[in-house]
Amino acid sequence: MNAEDPRRDAPPDLEKARAEAADLRREILRHAHLYYVEDRPEISDDAYDALFRRLQELERLRPELLTPDSPTQRVGGEPQERFETVPHTAPMLSLDSTQEPDEVRRFDDRIRKALGEEPPTYILEPKLDGASIELVYEAGVLVRAVTRGNGREGEDVTGNVRTIPTVPLRLRTEERPAPPFAAFRGEVMMYLSDFEAFNARLVETGQEPYASPRNSAAGSLRQLDSHITASRKLDVLVYDILALDGDGFATDTQGVEAMRQWGFRLPDRLAMATTVDEILAYHESFQADRDELDYEIDGVVIKLDDLGARAGMGMTSHHPRWALAYKFEPRKEITRIEKIAVSVGRTGVLTPVALLRPVVVGGVTISRASLHNREELRRKDIREGDTVRIQRAGDVIPQVVEVVHHDAKREPPFEMPSECPTCHTPVVEDGPRTVCPNRFGCPAQLKGRIVHFGAREALDIEGLGEETANLLVDRGLVHELADLFDLRPEQLMELEGFAEKSATNLVDAIAARKQPELRRFLFALGVPEVGTTVARDLATYFGNLEAIRSADAAALEMVSGIGPKMSDAITAFFADARNTAAIDAVLARGVEPRETEPVSEPQAPADAGAAVFTGTIPIPRSQAEEIWRSVGGRVVGAVSKKTNFVVAGENAGSKLEKAEKLGVTVLSFEEFARKVEALGGTVPSGTEDE
Ligand code: IVH
């Protein structure tokens, strides 16, 4: 059709258009793969753009042809209010890690013992330091992308991940058919060169730079407006098949090959090894090249290649037994301490902080390092003006390792102040820690509480970072957490860095969190000892805030994982009238934590029953026992009439006989797994992962 054609905007014949769109998509996806993944384009950028525009045109004229896997759908849709939390297909476990070659030897010994005759083959990979992600494909089409979150569930960031060019929207099927269902695990990376350029741009435009490429990748993934994600240069490298329906694989190597064929980009320099020496050599060669790479890695990963053998080894609740991360030495640099300052955190602890002459450590500029506490300062004898070695391991706050040089004439040892640098209350000493006891009147603690309240794992209030919290407190706009809910845009607009839009956004973001999930609200309150896991467990068990507030120590200890130390800290927190007043004030602003059905009556002991394990079961017995306890069960050694059931594996002997004689229920491992699941737990089968 030419430009003069009066019918040029009339919808083309549907079937013809469908065929043309399908051809275009195939071509575009092929060229995009060649360009982004394989780095060997076959056509010019202009020719590619022409194909792309033609497809956009067809889809505009015939919107019914639009499919979610169309390459035109990478550009990002409507901004979202927030991300939904969704469960992972299979738990995204962590890796056990070490820095010691001896640990690697022991790992190899354990594997050899488990395998018996067959000597192990390992697959070796770089340990990528980015943001972990799950990619789910149904019938070959990308349907979901989920951040790692807590390993069991994460945030649905599909719209954002779609914008990353190396993520196939549809698996390639030239060499291998797509499975009906598959979930992959990979790492979202920002290359160092892109990271530097991006940070430079942030600084130029007066914004906070990101601390590391990993933070930058994670932050880019969590943009509510996917156009912003699209504008960031990101890449996804996949390294694991989390779940797969259809033909399975015998080895990881086969899985790797399949992932490559399906169009993913994989980490570079994968290798195989059969001996510890080969593993050590691989580690050494990567460590030597580390600074030349354009991406951050923090070690190498050693994985048993044989998937059947992996299943036999199983996993702990934290990591698989068939893999090990062999980490690099943290990066170290030398710089000078310009000054030692003291910061006060949300719990009142005073932390000495070294203000450093800025130095680049592994691609990241460091200008502060925590000195932890007065004991540490004394032990390492660190003083202002000293030249020190600092190190940065992954994402953790940089540390001062040691003094490497100091002038003959040296500053006197640093003394912790006798009063809080912020509120001037005399400090108290609590072991090695120095604490400001003015919990309710110290502005620094309030600032810390505000940041914590809005943190991602808490109420997740976008825009409520450290700088804003400082301003809110210093300008007298917020005296307690509840005041956050009374903020008006006009007030915020008077603060530096706020314009009408950002002021309204923050007020809206706060208002949008008035019905938080109970676990988030509980964590947000900053109860001592209550991290995200305990908060979740308490919320699940009790179901509502009142029940938690009024629970005594005994009731709290009914929740698995809560011992006397925690229960004391929690009851003490809720017994303090000033805490309850602060909470009541928040509730009075209309905040209603969402209630859930309590999983068990708080009064009744959560006893799932006494179990005996016998025979060979697919996972280590200690792990099965641990799982049973985690869902409120008890584990006993001998079978009696009081035993609720016996889990019998292969070659079960006298205990099984006894159970049968006494009429005690006997469960197979599968039945046991179902029972655990009914109680809200999970049992790794070891086989479903691959
Ligand atoms: S395998 C359960 N391979 O490191 C084993 N993980 O602490 C599945 N990571 O959050 C992970 N590079 O996201 C594996 N080549 C690699 C990796 C890798 C980076 C991440 C992973 C996890 C963390 C483990």
XYZ file of C-alpha atoms in Angstrom, residues 15-529:
515
model
C -5.762 -13.723 7.813
C -3.131 -12.075 5.646
C -2.246 -9.743 8.465
C -2.028 -12.623 10.899
C 0.395 -14.469 8.673
C 2.495 -11.382 8.057
C 2.597 -10.510 11.763
C 3.676 -14.034 12.608
C 6.466 -13.863 10.021
C 7.575 -10.479 11.275
C 7.643 -11.608 14.873
C 9.708 -14.619 14.036
C 12.162 -12.528 12.059
C 12.373 -9.793 14.665
C 12.889 -12.256 17.511
C 15.578 -14.013 15.504
C 17.432 -10.802 14.748
C 17.051 -9.536 18.293
C 18.536 -12.789 19.558
C 21.430 -12.504 17.112
C 22.005 -8.920 18.142
C 21.574 -9.029 21.911
C 22.394 -12.560 22.892
C 24.849 -13.768 20.293
C 26.390 -10.432 19.456
C 26.480 -11.128 15.707
C 23.776 -9.134 13.933
C 22.911 -10.123 10.369
C 21.025 -6.997 9.349
C 21.499 -3.259 9.879
C 19.796 -1.398 12.666
C 17.705 0.427 10.084
C 16.493 -2.769 8.509
C 15.604 -4.081 11.956
C 13.723 -0.892 12.820
C 11.764 -1.154 9.581
C 10.610 -4.677 10.462
C 9.690 -3.496 13.908
C 7.689 -0.521 12.686
C 5.820 -2.664 10.197
C 4.791 -5.011 12.987
C 3.698 -2.101 15.169
C 1.642 -0.815 12.269
C -0.077 -4.165 11.743
C -0.849 -4.455 15.429
C -2.252 -0.958 15.486
C -4.574 -1.712 12.587
C -5.474 -5.158 13.834
C -5.268 -5.015 17.641
C -6.724 -8.519 17.864
C -3.391 -9.775 16.543
C -1.465 -8.445 19.489
C 0.118 -11.189 21.579
C 2.007 -10.953 24.859
C 5.105 -12.426 23.237
C 5.172 -9.855 20.464
C 8.505 -8.031 20.407
C 6.564 -4.763 20.374
C 5.431 -5.560 23.898
C 8.855 -4.982 25.366
C 8.357 -1.262 25.694
C 6.373 -1.197 28.900
C 2.777 -0.652 29.802
C 0.833 1.490 32.244
C 2.572 2.390 35.498
C 1.563 0.117 38.351
C 0.392 1.010 41.845
C 2.515 -1.655 43.447
C 3.849 -5.112 42.795
C 1.917 -8.172 43.669
C 3.580 -10.764 45.860
C 3.480 -14.176 44.217
C 4.863 -17.565 45.252
C 7.794 -19.075 43.391
C 7.316 -22.209 41.366
C 9.918 -23.881 43.575
C 11.783 -22.333 46.498
C 14.649 -20.124 45.352
C 17.245 -21.351 47.785
C 20.544 -19.743 48.613
C 23.938 -21.288 48.192
C 26.181 -22.489 50.951
C 29.356 -20.476 50.680
C 32.959 -20.461 51.740
C 36.229 -18.692 51.126
C 38.370 -21.610 52.230
C 39.898 -24.154 49.855
C 39.677 -26.707 52.678
C 35.932 -26.274 52.752
C 35.879 -27.012 49.049
C 37.782 -30.239 49.752
C 35.300 -31.184 52.433
C 32.429 -30.437 50.065
C 34.008 -32.742 47.495
C 34.505 -35.427 50.176
C 30.841 -35.286 51.141
C 29.790 -35.563 47.541
C 32.111 -38.512 46.932
C 30.765 -40.249 49.996
C 27.197 -39.697 48.854
C 27.893 -40.924 45.341
C 29.773 -44.055 46.353
C 31.389 -45.665 43.324
C 30.720 -43.028 40.722
C 33.266 -40.138 40.813
C 31.583 -36.726 40.574
C 31.664 -34.314 37.677
C 31.140 -30.682 38.543
C 29.922 -27.801 36.485
C 31.647 -24.529 37.359
C 30.155 -21.101 36.850
C 30.858 -17.533 37.877
C 28.766 -16.388 40.823
C 27.062 -13.374 39.372
C 26.493 -10.461 41.679
C 23.209 -9.077 40.447
C 19.551 -9.421 41.352
C 18.123 -12.921 41.283
C 14.976 -13.529 39.234
C 12.583 -16.349 38.337
C 11.276 -16.500 34.763
C 8.202 -18.637 34.128
C 7.225 -19.869 30.656
C 3.960 -21.532 29.748
C 3.829 -23.187 26.355
C 7.045 -21.349 25.582
C 5.692 -17.881 26.354
C 7.032 -15.709 29.164
C 4.135 -15.353 31.589
C 5.779 -14.253 34.796
C 8.976 -12.838 36.223
C 9.375 -12.775 39.983
C 12.107 -11.282 42.164
C 13.735 -13.603 44.680
C 12.033 -11.908 47.630
C 12.319 -14.180 50.635
C 12.972 -17.268 48.502
C 9.425 -18.587 48.790
C 7.646 -15.630 47.270
C 8.720 -12.491 45.514
C 7.391 -9.555 43.593
C 5.783 -9.922 40.216
C 7.887 -7.690 37.981
C 6.865 -9.222 34.668
C 6.151 -5.912 32.951
C 9.625 -4.689 33.779
C 11.459 -7.849 32.838
C 9.752 -7.854 29.465
C 11.683 -4.708 28.642
C 15.040 -6.457 29.016
C 16.146 -7.365 25.504
C 17.972 -10.605 26.355
C 14.923 -12.172 27.996
C 13.110 -14.272 25.384
C 9.415 -13.352 25.339
C 8.970 -16.696 23.636
C 11.430 -19.564 23.841
C 13.178 -20.276 20.566
C 12.193 -23.625 19.172
C 14.500 -24.029 16.165
C 16.599 -26.666 17.884
C 14.361 -27.913 20.654
C 10.622 -27.751 21.281
C 9.412 -25.565 24.132
C 8.315 -27.431 27.263
C 4.656 -27.025 28.329
C 5.860 -25.395 31.522
C 9.256 -24.255 32.726
C 10.712 -21.908 35.303
C 14.264 -20.616 35.076
C 16.462 -18.812 37.468
C 18.903 -16.139 36.507
C 20.517 -12.932 37.504
C 19.598 -9.448 36.365
C 22.850 -7.631 35.731
C 23.889 -4.104 34.973
C 27.280 -3.999 33.285
C 29.897 -1.907 35.053
C 30.343 0.430 32.098
C 26.600 1.061 31.934
C 26.442 1.423 35.694
C 29.124 4.101 35.724
C 27.491 6.038 32.921
C 24.107 5.744 34.586
C 25.380 6.887 37.968
C 27.204 9.807 36.375
C 23.892 10.866 34.841
C 22.128 10.591 38.190
C 24.765 12.734 39.840
C 24.584 15.324 37.051
C 20.873 15.673 37.517
C 21.198 16.013 41.276
C 19.966 12.521 42.155
C 21.420 9.952 44.530
C 23.704 7.510 42.709
C 23.290 3.767 43.333
C 25.811 2.098 45.626
C 26.577 -0.862 43.363
C 25.606 -2.388 40.036
C 23.630 -4.944 41.973
C 21.580 -2.298 43.784
C 21.109 -0.532 40.543
C 19.848 -3.696 38.824
C 17.519 -4.466 41.726
C 16.269 -0.875 41.849
C 15.676 -0.802 38.114
C 13.646 -3.999 38.367
C 11.403 -2.458 40.981
C 10.283 0.586 39.050
C 6.517 0.951 39.025
C 6.769 2.518 35.592
C 8.277 -0.013 33.231
C 9.354 2.727 30.830
C 11.962 3.601 33.407
C 13.163 0.006 33.543
C 13.261 -0.008 29.750
C 15.553 3.013 29.802
C 18.094 1.225 32.030
C 20.577 -1.077 30.407
C 19.991 -4.475 31.936
C 20.781 -8.023 30.984
C 19.585 -11.355 32.330
C 21.901 -14.349 32.484
C 20.194 -17.616 33.393
C 21.911 -20.490 35.180
C 19.321 -22.853 36.567
C 16.124 -24.659 35.665
C 13.879 -24.298 38.690
C 11.074 -26.454 37.379
C 10.278 -28.240 34.155
C 7.348 -30.212 32.797
C 8.040 -32.485 29.915
C 11.305 -34.193 29.077
C 13.741 -33.786 31.918
C 17.515 -33.837 31.785
C 20.068 -36.157 33.280
C 22.704 -33.498 33.854
C 22.987 -29.780 34.429
C 25.139 -29.601 31.292
C 22.173 -30.805 29.251
C 19.961 -28.214 30.929
C 22.512 -25.514 30.135
C 22.584 -26.572 26.505
C 18.773 -26.519 26.383
C 18.608 -23.047 27.942
C 21.034 -21.833 25.312
C 18.918 -23.363 22.570
C 15.785 -21.781 23.981
C 17.422 -18.421 23.431
C 18.723 -17.406 26.842
C 21.974 -15.729 27.501
C 24.157 -17.708 29.890
C 27.125 -16.718 32.045
C 30.489 -16.848 30.259
C 33.216 -19.370 30.924
C 31.208 -22.312 32.165
C 33.573 -25.215 32.768
C 33.625 -28.789 33.981
C 35.832 -30.275 36.686
C 36.366 -33.664 38.230
C 38.956 -32.776 40.867
C 39.342 -30.192 43.611
C 42.543 -28.951 41.978
C 40.633 -28.110 38.835
C 38.076 -26.244 40.916
C 40.783 -24.270 42.700
C 42.442 -23.412 39.396
C 39.159 -22.188 37.962
C 38.573 -20.034 41.028
C 42.064 -18.604 40.803
C 41.852 -17.779 37.133
C 38.507 -16.028 37.571
C 39.756 -14.122 40.572
C 42.774 -12.965 38.567
C 40.532 -11.700 35.760
C 37.926 -10.254 38.025
C 38.928 -6.644 37.547
C 38.932 -6.975 33.777
C 35.331 -8.172 33.601
C 32.572 -5.725 32.811
C 30.313 -7.261 35.426
C 30.520 -8.027 39.106
C 31.101 -11.550 40.300
C 31.815 -12.463 43.875
C 33.022 -16.002 43.471
C 32.449 -19.172 41.534
C 29.688 -21.728 41.940
C 30.453 -25.431 42.011
C 27.527 -27.689 41.188
C 27.279 -31.432 40.920
C 26.416 -32.077 37.300
C 24.385 -35.272 37.712
C 20.788 -34.307 38.493
C 19.828 -37.748 39.739
C 22.660 -37.672 42.258
C 21.584 -34.182 43.303
C 18.114 -35.418 44.108
C 19.642 -38.056 46.339
C 21.557 -35.431 48.283
C 18.644 -33.091 48.832
C 18.865 -29.780 50.594
C 18.655 -28.010 53.894
C 15.953 -25.404 54.339
C 18.529 -22.865 53.227
C 20.679 -24.386 50.517
C 21.144 -27.453 48.347
C 23.814 -29.906 49.470
C 25.038 -30.450 45.930
C 26.337 -26.949 45.306
C 28.810 -24.590 46.904
C 29.688 -20.972 46.292
C 33.435 -20.538 46.540
C 33.766 -16.837 47.116
C 36.592 -14.498 46.313
C 38.499 -12.552 48.864
C 36.662 -9.303 49.417
C 38.092 -6.433 47.446
C 40.493 -4.259 49.360
C 41.836 -0.773 48.795
C 43.896 1.690 50.734
C 42.733 5.137 51.728
C 42.850 7.679 54.539
C 40.435 8.317 57.371
C 39.588 11.999 57.216
C 37.425 11.934 60.273
C 35.586 9.617 62.606
C 31.943 10.495 63.087
C 29.260 8.844 65.170
C 25.859 7.889 63.836
C 22.813 6.943 65.883
C 20.567 4.197 64.570
C 16.905 3.469 65.072
C 17.538 1.385 68.160
C 19.752 4.057 69.717
C 23.053 2.274 69.136
C 25.913 4.682 68.473
C 28.144 3.533 65.640
C 31.520 5.087 64.901
C 31.855 5.690 61.171
C 35.057 6.400 59.270
C 34.661 9.221 56.768
C 37.161 8.272 54.103
C 38.971 9.954 51.313
C 36.794 8.531 48.520
C 38.263 5.472 46.850
C 36.946 3.135 44.171
C 36.679 -0.464 45.351
C 35.656 -2.854 42.624
C 33.774 -0.277 40.600
C 32.079 1.399 43.539
C 33.137 4.626 45.213
C 33.421 4.276 48.971
C 33.517 7.274 51.278
C 32.285 5.831 54.567
C 32.954 2.656 56.455
C 31.454 1.405 59.666
C 33.849 0.958 62.577
C 31.215 -1.072 64.450
C 31.792 -0.236 68.108
C 34.255 0.991 70.643
C 35.810 -2.438 71.227
C 36.565 -2.842 67.562
C 38.081 0.654 67.413
C 40.286 -0.089 70.362
C 41.317 -3.492 69.097
C 42.312 -2.250 65.676
C 43.546 1.077 67.067
C 42.051 3.064 64.254
C 42.420 6.835 64.489
C 41.645 9.903 62.462
C 44.309 10.620 59.860
C 45.433 6.987 59.620
C 45.941 5.250 56.319
C 43.825 2.121 56.324
C 42.916 -0.885 54.255
C 39.221 -1.118 53.571
C 37.262 -3.959 52.071
C 33.901 -4.417 50.527
C 32.310 -7.838 50.304
C 29.313 -7.916 48.026
C 26.659 -5.598 49.226
C 27.724 -5.292 52.826
C 28.802 -2.013 54.285
C 32.496 -1.450 53.692
C 34.755 -2.250 56.584
C 38.091 -0.991 57.785
C 40.358 -4.025 57.922
C 43.487 -2.556 59.437
C 45.738 0.429 59.757
C 48.546 0.214 57.224
C 50.330 3.424 58.077
C 50.167 6.343 60.416
C 52.265 9.440 60.944
C 54.687 9.560 63.818
C 52.644 12.308 65.307
C 49.242 10.744 65.558
C 45.789 11.795 66.719
C 44.831 10.480 70.161
C 42.637 7.353 70.208
C 39.066 8.088 69.331
C 36.717 8.134 72.292
C 33.028 7.431 71.977
C 31.079 10.485 73.125
C 29.616 10.500 76.607
C 26.372 11.879 75.303
C 24.270 11.212 72.219
C 25.540 13.440 69.398
C 21.953 14.113 68.355
C 19.898 14.598 71.526
C 22.715 15.019 74.077
C 21.296 12.448 76.469
C 24.080 10.730 78.444
C 24.801 7.405 76.786
C 24.752 4.019 78.482
C 27.114 1.153 77.815
C 25.652 -2.190 76.913
C 28.467 -4.672 76.412
C 30.563 -3.394 73.534
C 27.751 -1.140 72.448
C 27.142 2.461 73.332
C 23.468 3.326 73.392
C 21.395 6.493 73.529
C 18.614 5.579 75.973
C 16.324 8.387 74.869
C 14.241 6.132 72.667
C 11.226 8.375 72.435
C 12.899 11.777 72.353
C 15.978 11.275 70.192
C 15.470 12.677 66.683
C 18.095 10.333 65.209
C 16.212 7.283 66.474
C 12.962 8.663 65.141
C 14.583 9.162 61.734
C 15.765 5.571 61.819
C 12.285 4.365 62.768
C 10.731 6.297 59.908
C 13.131 4.822 57.367
C 12.493 1.355 58.778
C 8.719 1.898 58.741
C 8.816 2.697 55.036
C 11.451 0.114 54.119
C 10.781 -2.343 51.380
C 10.132 -5.313 53.645
C 8.034 -3.134 55.940
C 5.339 -0.838 54.519
C 7.318 -0.325 51.336
C 6.678 3.385 51.014
C 8.385 4.676 47.914
C 10.197 7.971 48.489
C 10.555 7.640 52.251
C 14.318 7.268 52.368
C 16.923 8.586 54.710
C 17.112 12.058 53.261
C 13.377 12.587 53.415
C 13.162 11.208 56.943
C 15.886 13.649 57.996
C 13.986 16.564 56.530
C 10.669 15.501 58.019
C 12.116 15.311 61.509
C 14.404 18.322 61.287
C 11.582 20.542 60.052
C 9.288 19.394 62.794
C 6.758 17.790 60.464
C 6.992 14.368 62.055
C 7.283 13.763 65.804
C 6.073 10.185 65.794
C 5.292 7.590 63.133
C 1.594 8.440 63.139
C 2.376 11.963 61.910
C 3.392 10.501 58.564
C -0.273 9.904 57.827
C -1.138 13.574 58.429
C 1.393 14.984 55.964
C -0.006 17.283 53.299
C 1.593 18.023 49.924
C 1.792 21.767 50.728
C 4.014 21.013 53.703
C 6.333 18.759 51.746
C 6.644 21.234 48.905
C 8.485 23.533 51.254
C 11.258 20.997 51.740
C 14.367 20.974 49.568
C 14.150 18.573 46.715
C 10.362 18.416 46.683
C 8.160 19.709 43.913
C 4.413 19.429 43.600
C 4.549 16.038 41.953
C 7.020 14.422 44.328
C 5.145 15.866 47.326
C 1.820 14.449 46.149
C 3.484 11.159 45.285
C 4.850 10.726 48.771
C 1.556 11.614 50.447
C -0.223 9.184 48.131
C 2.370 6.483 48.708
C 1.851 6.759 52.460
C -1.944 6.762 52.175
C -1.784 3.723 49.901
C -0.303 1.689 52.762
C -3.188 2.066 55.171
C -4.203 -1.569 54.814
C -0.839 -3.293 55.102
C -0.408 -7.001 55.450
C -0.099 -7.771 59.138
C 3.398 -9.242 58.774
C 4.646 -6.065 57.110
C 3.043 -3.855 59.726
C 4.513 -5.895 62.522
C 7.971 -5.758 61.017
C 7.555 -2.021 60.384
C 6.994 -1.367 64.092
C 10.599 -2.293 64.764
C 9.910 -4.638 67.658
C 13.275 -5.878 68.965
C 14.119 -9.390 67.677
